[in-house]
Coordinates of C-alpha atoms in Angstrom, one line a residue:
Chain A
X19 CA -23.8 25.3 -61.4
X20 CA -20.8 23.7 -60.0
X21 CA -20.7 20.9 -62.7
X22 CA -20.4 23.3 -65.4
X23 CA -17.7 24.9 -63.6
X24 CA -16.1 21.5 -63.2
X25 CA -16.5 20.7 -66.7
X26 CA -14.8 23.9 -67.8
X27 CA -11.7 23.6 -65.5
X28 CA -11.1 20.1 -66.8
X29 CA -11.4 21.2 -70.4
X30 CA -8.9 23.8 -69.6
X31 CA -6.5 21.6 -67.7
X32 CA -6.5 19.0 -70.7
X33 CA -4.4 21.4 -72.5
X34 CA -2.1 23.2 -70.1
X35 CA 0.2 24.7 -72.7
X36 CA -2.6 26.0 -74.9
X37 CA -4.4 27.4 -72.0
X38 CA -1.6 29.1 -70.8
X39 CA -0.5 30.7 -73.9
X40 CA -4.2 31.7 -74.5
X41 CA -4.5 33.7 -71.3
X42 CA -1.1 35.5 -71.6
X43 CA -2.8 38.3 -73.4
X44 CA -5.4 38.7 -70.7
X45 CA -2.5 38.4 -68.0
X46 CA -0.3 41.0 -69.6
X47 CA -3.3 43.3 -70.2
X48 CA -4.6 43.2 -66.6
X49 CA -1.3 43.3 -65.1
X50 CA -0.2 46.4 -67.3
X51 CA -3.5 48.3 -66.5
X52 CA -3.2 47.7 -62.7
X53 CA 0.4 48.5 -62.8
X54 CA -0.1 51.8 -64.8
X55 CA -3.0 52.8 -62.8
X56 CA -1.4 52.4 -59.4
X57 CA 1.7 54.1 -60.6
X58 CA -0.5 56.9 -61.8
X59 CA -2.5 57.0 -58.7
X60 CA 0.7 57.0 -56.8
X61 CA 2.1 60.1 -58.6
X62 CA -1.1 61.8 -58.3
X63 CA -1.2 61.2 -54.4
X64 CA 2.4 62.4 -54.2
X65 CA 1.6 65.7 -56.0
X66 CA -1.3 66.2 -54.0
X67 CA 0.5 65.7 -50.8
X68 CA 3.1 68.2 -52.0
X69 CA 0.5 70.6 -52.7
X70 CA -1.0 70.5 -49.4
X71 CA 2.7 70.9 -47.9
X72 CA 3.4 73.8 -50.2
X73 CA 0.0 75.4 -49.1
X74 CA -3.0 76.2 -51.3
X75 CA -2.7 79.8 -51.0
X76 CA 1.1 80.3 -51.6
X77 CA 1.9 83.0 -54.3
X78 CA 5.3 83.4 -55.9
X79 CA 6.8 86.7 -56.9
X80 CA 9.6 86.3 -59.4
X81 CA 11.6 89.5 -60.0
X82 CA 11.9 88.5 -63.8
X83 CA 9.5 89.0 -66.8
X84 CA 8.8 85.3 -68.0
X85 CA 8.0 86.6 -71.5
X86 CA 10.8 88.6 -72.5
X87 CA 13.9 87.4 -70.7
X88 CA 15.2 85.5 -73.9
X89 CA 15.0 88.7 -75.9
X90 CA 16.2 91.0 -73.6
X91 CA 19.2 88.6 -72.7
X92 CA 19.1 89.7 -69.0
X93 CA 18.0 86.8 -66.7
X94 CA 18.8 88.7 -63.6
X95 CA 17.4 92.0 -63.9
X96 CA 16.9 93.5 -60.6
X97 CA 13.6 94.8 -60.0
X98 CA 12.3 93.7 -57.0
X99 CA 13.1 95.3 -53.4
X100 CA 12.3 94.9 -49.8
X101 CA 10.2 97.9 -50.2
X102 CA 8.1 96.3 -52.6
X103 CA 7.5 93.4 -50.3
X104 CA 6.3 95.6 -47.6
X105 CA 4.1 97.4 -49.8
X106 CA 2.4 94.4 -51.0
X107 CA 1.8 93.2 -47.6
X108 CA 0.4 96.7 -46.6
X109 CA -1.7 97.6 -49.3
X110 CA -2.9 94.4 -51.0
X111 CA -6.1 93.4 -48.9
X112 CA -6.1 89.8 -50.4
X113 CA -2.5 89.2 -49.2
X114 CA -2.0 88.1 -45.6
X115 CA 2.0 87.4 -45.4
X116 CA 4.7 88.4 -47.5
X117 CA 8.4 87.0 -46.9
X118 CA 11.0 88.7 -49.1
X119 CA 13.5 86.1 -50.5
X120 CA 17.2 85.9 -51.4
X121 CA 19.0 82.7 -52.2
X122 CA 22.4 81.4 -52.7
X123 CA 24.3 78.2 -52.7
X124 CA 27.2 77.9 -50.5
X125 CA 29.3 75.9 -48.0
X126 CA 28.3 75.6 -44.5
X127 CA 30.8 74.3 -41.9
X128 CA 30.3 72.9 -38.5
X129 CA 33.8 71.4 -36.8
X130 CA 35.3 69.7 -39.3
X131 CA 32.5 68.7 -41.3
X132 CA 31.1 70.9 -44.4
X133 CA 28.0 70.6 -46.7
X134 CA 26.9 72.6 -49.6
X135 CA 23.4 73.6 -49.6
X136 CA 21.0 76.4 -50.3
X137 CA 21.2 79.3 -48.0
X138 CA 17.6 81.0 -47.9
X139 CA 17.3 84.5 -46.6
X140 CA 13.5 84.9 -45.6
X141 CA 11.2 87.0 -43.9
X142 CA 9.5 86.3 -40.2
X143 CA 6.5 84.9 -41.7
X144 CA 8.1 82.6 -44.2
X145 CA 7.2 79.6 -42.0
X146 CA 3.5 80.6 -41.8
X147 CA 3.3 80.9 -45.5
X148 CA 4.9 77.7 -46.2
X149 CA 2.9 76.0 -43.4
X150 CA 6.2 74.7 -42.1
X151 CA 6.3 73.9 -38.5
X152 CA 9.4 73.9 -36.3
X153 CA 10.8 70.7 -34.9
X154 CA 12.5 72.7 -32.2
X155 CA 13.9 76.1 -31.2
X156 CA 12.2 79.3 -32.5
X157 CA 11.7 80.8 -36.0
X158 CA 13.4 84.2 -37.2
X159 CA 11.7 87.3 -35.8
X160 CA 11.5 90.8 -37.0
X161 CA 14.1 91.8 -34.4
X162 CA 16.8 89.2 -36.1
X163 CA 15.6 90.8 -39.4
X164 CA 16.1 94.6 -38.2
X165 CA 19.5 93.8 -36.8
X166 CA 20.8 91.5 -39.4
X167 CA 21.3 89.1 -36.6
X168 CA 23.7 86.2 -37.1
X169 CA 21.1 83.5 -36.6
X170 CA 20.0 80.5 -38.6
X171 CA 17.5 77.8 -39.0
X172 CA 18.3 74.3 -40.5
X173 CA 16.3 72.0 -42.5
X174 CA 16.5 68.3 -41.7
X175 CA 19.1 67.2 -44.5
X176 CA 21.6 69.8 -43.2
X177 CA 21.1 68.6 -39.6
X178 CA 21.7 64.9 -40.6
X179 CA 24.7 65.8 -42.6
X180 CA 26.3 67.9 -40.3
X181 CA 25.1 66.9 -36.7
X182 CA 24.0 63.5 -37.0
X183 CA 22.3 62.7 -33.8
X184 CA 23.6 65.9 -32.0
X185 CA 21.3 68.6 -30.9
X186 CA 22.2 71.5 -33.2
X187 CA 20.3 74.3 -31.1
X188 CA 22.8 77.1 -29.8
X189 CA 25.7 75.5 -31.7
X190 CA 27.5 77.6 -34.3
X191 CA 28.0 77.0 -38.0
X192 CA 30.2 78.9 -40.4
X193 CA 29.4 80.4 -43.6
X194 CA 31.9 82.3 -45.6
X195 CA 34.0 82.3 -42.3
X196 CA 31.3 84.0 -40.3
X197 CA 29.7 82.1 -37.4
X198 CA 26.0 81.9 -37.4
X199 CA 24.1 80.6 -34.2
X200 CA 21.3 78.0 -34.8
X201 CA 18.3 79.0 -33.2
X202 CA 15.8 76.4 -34.6
X203 CA 15.5 73.3 -36.6
X204 CA 12.6 72.8 -39.2
X205 CA 10.4 69.7 -39.4
X206 CA 11.0 67.2 -42.5
X207 CA 9.1 68.5 -45.7
X208 CA 10.3 66.1 -48.2
X209 CA 10.4 66.5 -51.9
X210 CA 8.9 69.5 -54.0
X211 CA 6.9 68.6 -57.1
X212 CA 10.0 69.0 -59.1
X213 CA 11.7 66.5 -57.2
X214 CA 14.1 68.7 -55.1
X215 CA 14.8 68.1 -51.4
X216 CA 13.1 70.9 -49.6
X217 CA 14.8 69.8 -46.3
X218 CA 18.5 70.8 -47.9
X219 CA 18.2 74.3 -46.7
X220 CA 19.5 76.8 -44.3
X221 CA 17.4 79.9 -43.4
X222 CA 18.6 83.1 -42.0
X223 CA 17.2 86.6 -41.9
X224 CA 16.9 88.0 -45.3
X225 CA 18.7 91.1 -44.5
X226 CA 21.6 89.2 -43.0
X227 CA 22.1 87.1 -46.5
X228 CA 21.7 90.4 -48.1
X229 CA 24.5 92.2 -46.4
X230 CA 26.8 89.5 -44.6
X231 CA 26.7 87.0 -47.3
X232 CA 25.9 88.2 -50.9
X233 CA 26.4 91.8 -50.5
X234 CA 23.4 92.9 -52.3
X235 CA 20.2 95.3 -52.0
X236 CA 17.8 93.6 -54.0
X237 CA 15.5 90.7 -53.2
X238 CA 14.8 87.5 -55.3
X239 CA 12.1 85.0 -55.5
X240 CA 9.5 86.2 -52.8
X241 CA 6.8 84.5 -51.3
X242 CA 3.3 85.5 -50.4
X243 CA 0.1 84.1 -49.2
X244 CA -3.4 85.0 -49.9
X245 CA -5.9 85.4 -47.1
X246 CA -7.5 82.2 -48.6
X247 CA -7.3 79.6 -51.5
X248 CA -10.2 81.3 -53.3
X249 CA -8.7 84.7 -52.9
X250 CA -5.4 83.9 -54.7
X251 CA -6.6 85.1 -58.1
X252 CA -7.5 88.4 -56.6
X253 CA -4.3 88.7 -54.7
X254 CA -2.3 88.1 -58.0
X255 CA -4.3 91.0 -59.6
X256 CA -3.5 93.2 -56.7
X257 CA 0.1 92.4 -56.8
X258 CA 0.4 92.8 -60.4
X259 CA -1.1 96.4 -60.3
X260 CA 0.6 97.5 -57.3
X261 CA 4.1 96.5 -58.6
X262 CA 3.4 98.1 -62.0
X263 CA 2.4 101.1 -60.2
X264 CA 5.5 101.1 -58.0
X265 CA 7.9 100.1 -61.1
X266 CA 6.3 103.1 -63.0
X267 CA 5.5 100.8 -65.9
X268 CA 3.4 102.4 -68.8
X269 CA 0.2 100.6 -70.0
X270 CA 2.2 99.2 -73.2
X271 CA 5.3 98.0 -71.1
X272 CA 5.5 94.5 -70.1
X273 CA 5.8 93.2 -66.3
X274 CA 9.4 93.3 -65.2
X275 CA 8.2 90.6 -62.7
X276 CA 5.8 87.4 -62.4
X277 CA 3.4 86.5 -60.0
X278 CA 2.2 82.8 -60.1
X279 CA 0.1 80.6 -57.7
X280 CA 1.8 77.5 -56.3
X281 CA -1.5 75.7 -57.0
X282 CA -1.7 76.2 -60.5
X283 CA 1.9 75.3 -60.9
X284 CA 1.5 72.0 -59.1
X285 CA -1.8 71.4 -60.9
X286 CA 0.0 71.3 -64.3
X287 CA 2.1 68.7 -63.1
X288 CA -0.8 66.9 -61.8
X289 CA -2.6 67.2 -65.1
X290 CA 0.5 65.8 -66.8
X291 CA 0.6 63.0 -64.5
X292 CA -3.0 62.3 -65.1
X293 CA -2.7 62.4 -68.6
X294 CA 0.0 59.9 -68.7
X295 CA -2.1 57.6 -66.4
X296 CA -5.1 57.6 -69.0
X297 CA -2.6 57.2 -71.9
X298 CA -0.8 54.3 -70.3
X299 CA -4.1 52.8 -69.1
X300 CA -5.6 52.8 -72.5
X301 CA -2.7 51.1 -74.1
X302 CA -2.8 48.5 -71.5
X303 CA -6.5 48.1 -72.2
X304 CA -5.7 47.4 -75.8
X305 CA -3.7 44.4 -75.0
X306 CA -6.7 43.2 -72.9
X307 CA -8.8 43.4 -76.2
X308 CA -6.2 41.5 -78.0
X309 CA -6.0 39.1 -75.2
X310 CA -9.9 38.6 -75.6
X311 CA -9.4 37.9 -79.4
X312 CA -6.9 35.2 -78.5
X313 CA -9.4 33.6 -76.3
X314 CA -12.0 33.7 -79.2
X315 CA -9.5 32.2 -81.4
X316 CA -8.7 29.4 -79.1
X317 CA -12.5 28.7 -78.3
X318 CA -13.4 28.6 -82.0
X319 CA -10.5 25.8 -82.4
X320 CA -11.8 24.1 -79.5
X321 CA -15.3 23.9 -80.4
X322 CA -14.4 22.4 -83.7
X323 CA -12.0 19.9 -82.1
X324 CA -14.9 18.9 -79.8
X325 CA -17.6 18.6 -82.3
X326 CA -18.0 15.1 -81.4
X327 CA -18.4 15.7 -77.7
X328 CA -21.0 18.4 -78.4
X329 CA -22.9 15.8 -80.4
X330 CA -22.7 13.3 -77.7
X331 CA -23.9 15.6 -75.1
X332 CA -26.8 16.8 -77.4
X333 CA -27.7 13.1 -78.0
X334 CA -28.0 12.5 -74.3
X335 CA -30.3 15.7 -73.9
X336 CA -28.2 18.8 -73.7
X337 CA -30.0 21.9 -74.9
X338 CA -28.7 24.5 -76.9
X339 CA -28.5 26.6 -73.6
X340 CA -26.6 23.7 -71.8
X341 CA -23.9 23.7 -74.5
X342 CA -23.9 27.7 -74.7
X343 CA -23.2 27.8 -71.1
X344 CA -20.5 25.2 -71.0
X345 CA -18.4 27.1 -73.5
X346 CA -18.9 30.3 -72.2
X347 CA -18.3 29.1 -68.9
X348 CA -14.9 27.7 -70.2
X349 CA -14.1 31.0 -71.8
X350 CA -15.0 33.1 -68.6
X351 CA -13.1 30.7 -66.4
X352 CA -10.1 30.8 -68.8
X353 CA -10.0 34.9 -68.8
X354 CA -10.8 34.9 -65.0
X355 CA -7.6 32.6 -64.5
X356 CA -5.7 35.3 -66.7
X357 CA -7.4 38.1 -64.7
X358 CA -6.2 36.5 -61.5
X359 CA -2.6 35.9 -62.5
X360 CA -2.7 39.4 -64.1
X361 CA -3.7 41.0 -61.0
X362 CA -0.9 39.3 -59.2
X363 CA 1.2 40.4 -62.0
X364 CA 0.1 44.0 -61.9
X365 CA 0.8 44.1 -58.1
X366 CA 4.2 42.7 -58.4
X367 CA 5.1 45.0 -61.3
X368 CA 3.9 48.1 -59.5
X369 CA 5.9 47.1 -56.6
X370 CA 9.0 46.5 -58.6
X371 CA 8.5 49.8 -60.6
X372 CA 8.1 51.9 -57.4
X373 CA 11.0 50.0 -55.8
X374 CA 13.6 50.1 -58.6
X375 CA 12.2 53.4 -60.2
X376 CA 11.9 55.4 -57.2
X377 CA 8.1 55.8 -58.2
X378 CA 5.5 55.8 -55.5
X379 CA 2.5 53.6 -56.5
X380 CA -1.0 53.2 -55.0
X381 CA -2.7 50.0 -55.4
X382 CA -6.3 50.9 -55.6
X383 CA -8.8 47.8 -54.8
X384 CA -11.1 49.6 -57.3
X385 CA -8.7 49.4 -60.2
X386 CA -8.0 45.7 -59.3
X387 CA -11.6 45.0 -59.2
X388 CA -12.3 46.8 -62.3
X389 CA -9.6 45.1 -64.3
X390 CA -10.6 41.8 -63.0
X391 CA -14.2 42.5 -63.9
X392 CA -13.2 43.7 -67.3
X393 CA -11.2 40.7 -67.9
X394 CA -14.4 38.6 -67.3
X395 CA -16.3 40.6 -69.5
X396 CA -13.9 40.2 -72.3
X397 CA -14.1 36.5 -71.7
X398 CA -17.7 36.5 -72.0
X399 CA -17.8 38.8 -75.0
X400 CA -15.4 36.9 -76.9
X401 CA -16.5 33.5 -75.8
X402 CA -19.9 34.2 -76.8
X403 CA -19.5 33.6 -80.5
X404 CA -17.6 30.3 -80.4
X405 CA -20.1 29.1 -77.8
X406 CA -23.2 30.1 -79.8
X407 CA -21.7 28.3 -82.9
X408 CA -21.2 25.3 -80.7
X409 CA -24.8 25.3 -79.4
X410 CA -26.2 25.6 -82.7
X411 CA -24.7 22.5 -84.1
X412 CA -26.6 19.8 -85.6
X413 CA -26.4 16.8 -83.3
X414 CA -26.5 14.3 -86.2
X415 CA -23.7 15.9 -88.0
X416 CA -21.9 16.3 -84.8
X417 CA -22.1 12.8 -84.0
X418 CA -20.7 11.9 -87.4
X419 CA -17.7 14.4 -87.1
X420 CA -14.4 12.7 -87.3
Chain B
X16 CA -50.1 -3.2 -75.2
X17 CA -49.4 0.5 -75.3
X18 CA -47.9 1.8 -78.6
X19 CA -44.5 3.4 -77.6
X20 CA -43.8 4.6 -81.3
X21 CA -46.4 5.3 -83.8
X22 CA -45.1 6.4 -87.3
X23 CA -47.8 7.8 -89.5
X24 CA -46.6 8.0 -93.3
X25 CA -43.3 9.7 -92.5
X26 CA -41.3 11.4 -95.2
X27 CA -37.8 12.6 -94.9
X28 CA -36.7 14.6 -97.8
X29 CA -33.2 16.3 -98.1
X30 CA -32.4 19.0 -100.4
X31 CA -28.9 18.3 -102.0
X32 CA -28.3 21.4 -104.0
X33 CA -30.9 21.1 -106.7
X34 CA -31.5 17.2 -106.2
X35 CA -34.3 16.2 -103.6
X36 CA -33.3 13.0 -101.8
X37 CA -36.1 11.1 -100.3
X38 CA -34.6 9.2 -97.4
X39 CA -38.0 7.9 -96.0
X40 CA -40.9 7.5 -98.4
X41 CA -44.1 7.4 -96.4
X42 CA -43.1 5.2 -93.7
X43 CA -45.9 3.9 -91.2
X44 CA -44.6 1.8 -88.3
X45 CA -46.0 0.8 -84.9
X46 CA -43.8 -0.5 -82.0
X47 CA -45.6 -1.6 -78.8
X48 CA -44.2 -1.5 -75.2
X49 CA -41.6 -4.3 -74.6
X50 CA -41.0 -5.2 -78.3
X51 CA -37.4 -5.9 -79.5
X52 CA -37.3 -4.7 -83.2
X53 CA -34.5 -5.3 -85.6
X54 CA -34.4 -2.7 -88.6
X55 CA -32.4 -4.1 -91.6
X56 CA -31.7 -2.9 -95.0
X57 CA -28.9 -2.2 -97.4
X58 CA -27.2 1.1 -97.2
X59 CA -29.1 3.9 -98.3
X60 CA -32.5 2.2 -97.4
X61 CA -33.3 4.7 -95.0
X62 CA -32.2 3.0 -91.8
X63 CA -30.0 5.7 -90.4
X64 CA -32.7 8.6 -91.3
X65 CA -35.3 6.4 -89.5
X66 CA -33.3 5.8 -86.5
X67 CA -32.5 9.8 -86.2
X68 CA -36.3 10.4 -86.5
X69 CA -37.1 7.7 -84.0
X70 CA -34.3 9.1 -81.9
X71 CA -35.6 12.7 -81.9
X72 CA -32.3 13.9 -83.4
X73 CA -34.2 14.9 -86.5
X74 CA -37.7 15.8 -87.4
X75 CA -39.8 14.2 -90.0
X76 CA -40.5 16.5 -93.5
X77 CA -43.9 15.1 -93.4
X78 CA -46.2 13.0 -91.4
X79 CA -46.6 12.3 -87.7
X80 CA -44.4 10.8 -85.2
X81 CA -46.2 9.7 -81.8
X82 CA -43.8 8.7 -79.0
X83 CA -45.9 7.4 -76.0
X84 CA -49.0 9.0 -77.7
X85 CA -47.5 12.5 -77.7
X86 CA -46.9 14.0 -81.3
X87 CA -43.1 15.1 -81.2
X88 CA -42.9 15.6 -85.0
X89 CA -43.1 19.4 -84.6
X90 CA -41.4 19.8 -81.3
X91 CA -38.7 22.4 -81.1
X92 CA -35.1 21.7 -80.7
X93 CA -35.2 22.3 -77.0
X94 CA -38.2 20.2 -76.6
X95 CA -36.7 17.3 -78.6
X96 CA -33.4 17.8 -76.3
X97 CA -35.7 17.1 -73.3
X98 CA -37.4 14.0 -74.9
X99 CA -33.9 12.6 -75.7
X100 CA -32.8 13.0 -72.2
X101 CA -36.0 11.6 -70.5
X102 CA -37.5 8.9 -72.8
X103 CA -34.7 7.8 -75.2
X104 CA -31.4 5.9 -74.8
X105 CA -28.8 5.7 -77.5
X106 CA -26.1 3.1 -78.2
X107 CA -23.9 3.7 -81.1
X108 CA -21.6 1.7 -83.2
X109 CA -18.6 3.8 -82.2
X110 CA -19.7 3.9 -78.5
X111 CA -19.4 7.7 -78.4
X112 CA -18.2 8.0 -74.6
X113 CA -16.5 11.1 -73.7
X114 CA -12.6 10.4 -73.7
X115 CA -10.7 11.6 -70.8
X116 CA -13.8 11.5 -68.7
X117 CA -14.3 8.7 -66.3
X118 CA -16.7 5.9 -66.8
X119 CA -18.7 7.0 -63.7
X120 CA -19.1 10.6 -65.3
X121 CA -20.1 9.3 -68.8
X122 CA -22.7 7.2 -67.1
X123 CA -24.0 10.3 -65.3
X124 CA -23.9 12.6 -68.2
X125 CA -27.6 12.5 -68.8
X126 CA -28.4 13.0 -65.3
X127 CA -26.6 16.3 -65.5
X128 CA -29.0 17.5 -68.0
X129 CA -32.1 16.2 -66.4
X130 CA -30.7 17.8 -63.1
X131 CA -31.3 14.5 -61.2
X132 CA -27.7 13.9 -60.1
X133 CA -28.9 13.3 -56.6
X134 CA -28.4 10.8 -53.8
X135 CA -31.1 8.4 -55.2
X136 CA -29.5 8.7 -58.7
X137 CA -26.1 7.7 -57.2
X138 CA -27.7 4.5 -55.6
X139 CA -29.2 3.7 -59.3
X140 CA -25.8 4.6 -61.0
X141 CA -24.2 2.0 -58.5
X142 CA -26.7 -0.6 -59.2
X143 CA -26.5 -0.3 -63.0
X144 CA -22.6 -0.4 -62.7
X145 CA -22.9 -3.7 -60.6
X146 CA -25.2 -5.4 -62.8
X147 CA -23.2 -4.5 -65.9
X148 CA -19.9 -5.3 -64.3
X149 CA -18.6 -1.9 -64.5
X150 CA -18.0 -1.1 -60.9
X151 CA -14.5 -1.8 -60.7
X152 CA -13.7 0.4 -63.7
X153 CA -15.7 3.6 -62.6
X154 CA -12.5 5.6 -62.2
X155 CA -11.1 4.3 -65.6
X156 CA -11.2 6.2 -68.8
X157 CA -12.7 4.8 -71.8
X158 CA -9.4 4.2 -73.6
X159 CA -8.4 2.0 -70.8
X160 CA -11.3 -0.4 -71.6
X161 CA -11.9 -3.0 -74.2
X162 CA -14.6 -2.3 -76.9
X163 CA -17.1 -4.7 -75.1
X164 CA -16.6 -2.7 -71.7
X165 CA -17.0 0.6 -73.6
X166 CA -20.3 -0.7 -75.0
X167 CA -21.5 -1.7 -71.8
X168 CA -20.5 1.7 -70.4
X169 CA -22.5 3.3 -73.3
X170 CA -25.5 0.9 -72.3
X171 CA -25.3 2.1 -68.8
X172 CA -25.5 5.5 -70.1
X173 CA -28.5 4.9 -72.2
X174 CA -30.4 3.3 -69.4
X175 CA -29.5 5.6 -66.7
X176 CA -32.7 7.8 -66.9
X177 CA -35.2 4.8 -67.4
X178 CA -35.8 5.3 -71.1
X179 CA -39.0 4.3 -72.7
X180 CA -37.1 3.3 -75.9
X181 CA -33.6 2.2 -76.4
X182 CA -32.0 2.9 -79.6
X183 CA -29.1 0.8 -80.8
X184 CA -27.5 1.7 -83.9
X185 CA -25.3 -1.1 -85.1
X186 CA -24.2 -1.8 -81.6
X187 CA -21.8 -4.7 -82.5
X188 CA -20.4 -3.1 -85.5
X189 CA -17.1 -2.3 -84.1
X190 CA -16.8 -5.6 -81.9
X191 CA -15.6 -9.2 -82.4
X192 CA -18.0 -12.0 -82.5
X193 CA -17.5 -13.1 -78.8
X194 CA -17.9 -9.5 -77.3
X195 CA -20.9 -8.9 -79.8
X196 CA -22.7 -12.0 -78.3
X197 CA -22.1 -10.6 -74.9
X198 CA -23.4 -7.1 -75.7
X199 CA -26.5 -8.8 -77.4
X200 CA -27.0 -10.9 -74.3
X201 CA -27.0 -7.7 -72.3
X202 CA -29.6 -5.9 -74.7
X203 CA -31.5 -9.1 -74.6
X204 CA -31.7 -9.0 -71.0
X205 CA -32.6 -5.4 -70.8
X206 CA -35.6 -6.4 -73.0
X207 CA -36.6 -9.7 -71.6
X208 CA -36.3 -8.9 -68.0
X209 CA -36.7 -5.3 -67.6
X210 CA -39.0 -4.7 -70.6
X211 CA -37.3 -2.0 -72.2
X212 CA -38.5 -1.4 -75.8
X213 CA -35.3 -1.7 -78.1
X214 CA -35.0 -0.7 -81.7
X215 CA -31.8 -2.3 -83.1
X216 CA -30.2 -1.5 -86.6
X217 CA -28.1 -4.0 -88.1
X218 CA -27.2 -5.5 -91.2
X219 CA -26.0 -9.0 -89.8
X220 CA -28.6 -11.6 -89.7
X221 CA -27.0 -13.1 -86.7
X222 CA -27.5 -10.1 -84.6
X223 CA -31.0 -9.5 -85.9
X224 CA -31.9 -13.1 -84.7
X225 CA -31.9 -11.7 -81.0
X226 CA -34.9 -9.4 -81.9
X227 CA -38.5 -10.7 -81.9
X228 CA -39.5 -8.8 -85.0
X229 CA -37.6 -7.6 -88.1
X230 CA -38.2 -4.7 -90.1
X231 CA -36.7 -4.6 -93.6
X232 CA -36.4 -1.3 -95.3
X233 CA -35.7 -0.6 -98.8
X234 CA -35.8 3.0 -100.6
X235 CA -37.2 4.4 -97.8
X236 CA -40.2 2.0 -97.4
X237 CA -41.1 -0.9 -95.2
X238 CA -40.1 -3.9 -97.5
X239 CA -41.3 -6.7 -94.9
X240 CA -42.3 -6.8 -91.4
X241 CA -42.2 -10.1 -89.7
X242 CA -41.4 -11.9 -86.6
X243 CA -37.9 -13.1 -86.2
X244 CA -37.0 -16.4 -87.8
X245 CA -35.5 -18.8 -85.1
X246 CA -35.2 -16.2 -82.5
X247 CA -31.9 -16.6 -80.5
X248 CA -32.9 -17.4 -76.9
X249 CA -29.6 -16.8 -74.9
X250 CA -29.2 -18.9 -71.9
X251 CA -31.6 -17.5 -69.0
X252 CA -29.7 -14.8 -67.2
X253 CA -30.5 -12.7 -64.3
X254 CA -28.0 -10.0 -64.6
X255 CA -30.7 -7.3 -65.0
X256 CA -33.2 -8.4 -62.3
X257 CA -31.6 -6.3 -59.9
X258 CA -32.1 -3.0 -62.0
X259 CA -35.3 -1.3 -61.0

């Protein structure tokens, strides 16, 4: 009924200061819920996207025992060799590709520009495992690995910093004063779940990095891929038993390596971000409840102040229901205004946080609708008691009220 | 003539803690259509209680109240609200207008609750405002009007729904004598020219003279019920003729 709405709006406008203070709790509550949920959603989407970019079937083989490094005091125990990697590829049926890896951080030079970056030695299937398409040129092949070719592939960040708009293909860069020919450029990959820039990388054949740059024979963090996402647990089992056998570990000995799945790694991060969203969301909803109590408080004051008005309305024929709806409408309109302002605040807040905090945020229409509806329900719930109290007034006493 | 009001040995007993207060002590009263009755009596005589019961704001403890032949003494709160809305009009001593609500909206108020705020009602509001000289004030707020003007707004509100009974509870109690006369003339016209039945509570003999019948209460009973002595007959006026 439009006239009820009009009456409610007028009553609210009559005391602007009080009304705005009353809705403040709802505004903050709705705003906080929306901002928190959108930031949480944004974080989730970001992690999901990265997860996709990492590949759901990627396995990481680390040549260190994760359980005993501290007690042994050796963080760099060399346990993994290229032969281990070949064996995994050959003998583990659930594994499709393996890329032996060695990694160092060093300076690369082009002309008079230099850039400190991560130089990664990889196998010929690395880009398949990582699901990382080339932007131009070709990837490292088995021939490059066999002859320890002085070739390299650049990530986008390195290209930007050393070449700008220049095409780097077939140009030469120097690492440790050795010239390397650029044979390809990777497409942009973005940040890893841990926030590292994955494009800040130079890839070379792992044999080249071993012999020409680092002068070592072992391999480090090695990537593998299972035949499917579902087969990753089976693949981990197979790698575990094969490496134990190859490293001649007795049953009572701990693994001197670790195999983890990229999915599990990332979903831990996702779970954390989900927990944070739920936690922040519930804290924010508490302020909605507090806001509701604020509305109830003011509505109680308001119905007492307007006892005479209620008496007059009853005298001219307002039924209990009419009075009930009048005050219920007022409380609901009040909380809805709070809801609308809160939605705007929430949107602005999540934009600001993602802009200044570097957090991604995703405004889901659902969370906005839910927060707004919830603010309405708060209005109805906390407005009901004062409205019912008003509707039960005795008209004679109400008319006599000073 | 049809009986508008018929009270049959009506009692109203209040329980005040341990004490029982008998406000109305078996009143019987009949008011016919078109009558203009003044109810008088000292304070505590039961005038207000009688008005509350006649106005369906309260129910009798015992006895029956027939309004236009319908027994309303056992009606529910909501039924009484409907009766107040459709059959009764109130004029109070303190006007009881909604502040910060325009004259027009105050007059419309009963129509909101009878859901009759339509085009036809709009015409009727205009007519009533015109006859009561309120047209130019329709956008004003009550506190911008004089006491007499405010009481005319209250009268307009009281008659907007074509009530069968108009109850005026000391309508001139807050007004000076000139304005009192003006308001009484309006009531007289409503009764005389429109045939609206009026019950008026007052303790001033001058005001009671406008009525044609005077009921005096004492201790919750009718002490006397007589035709008005030397009824005041205001100069013939036609201001209400246009109200239909």
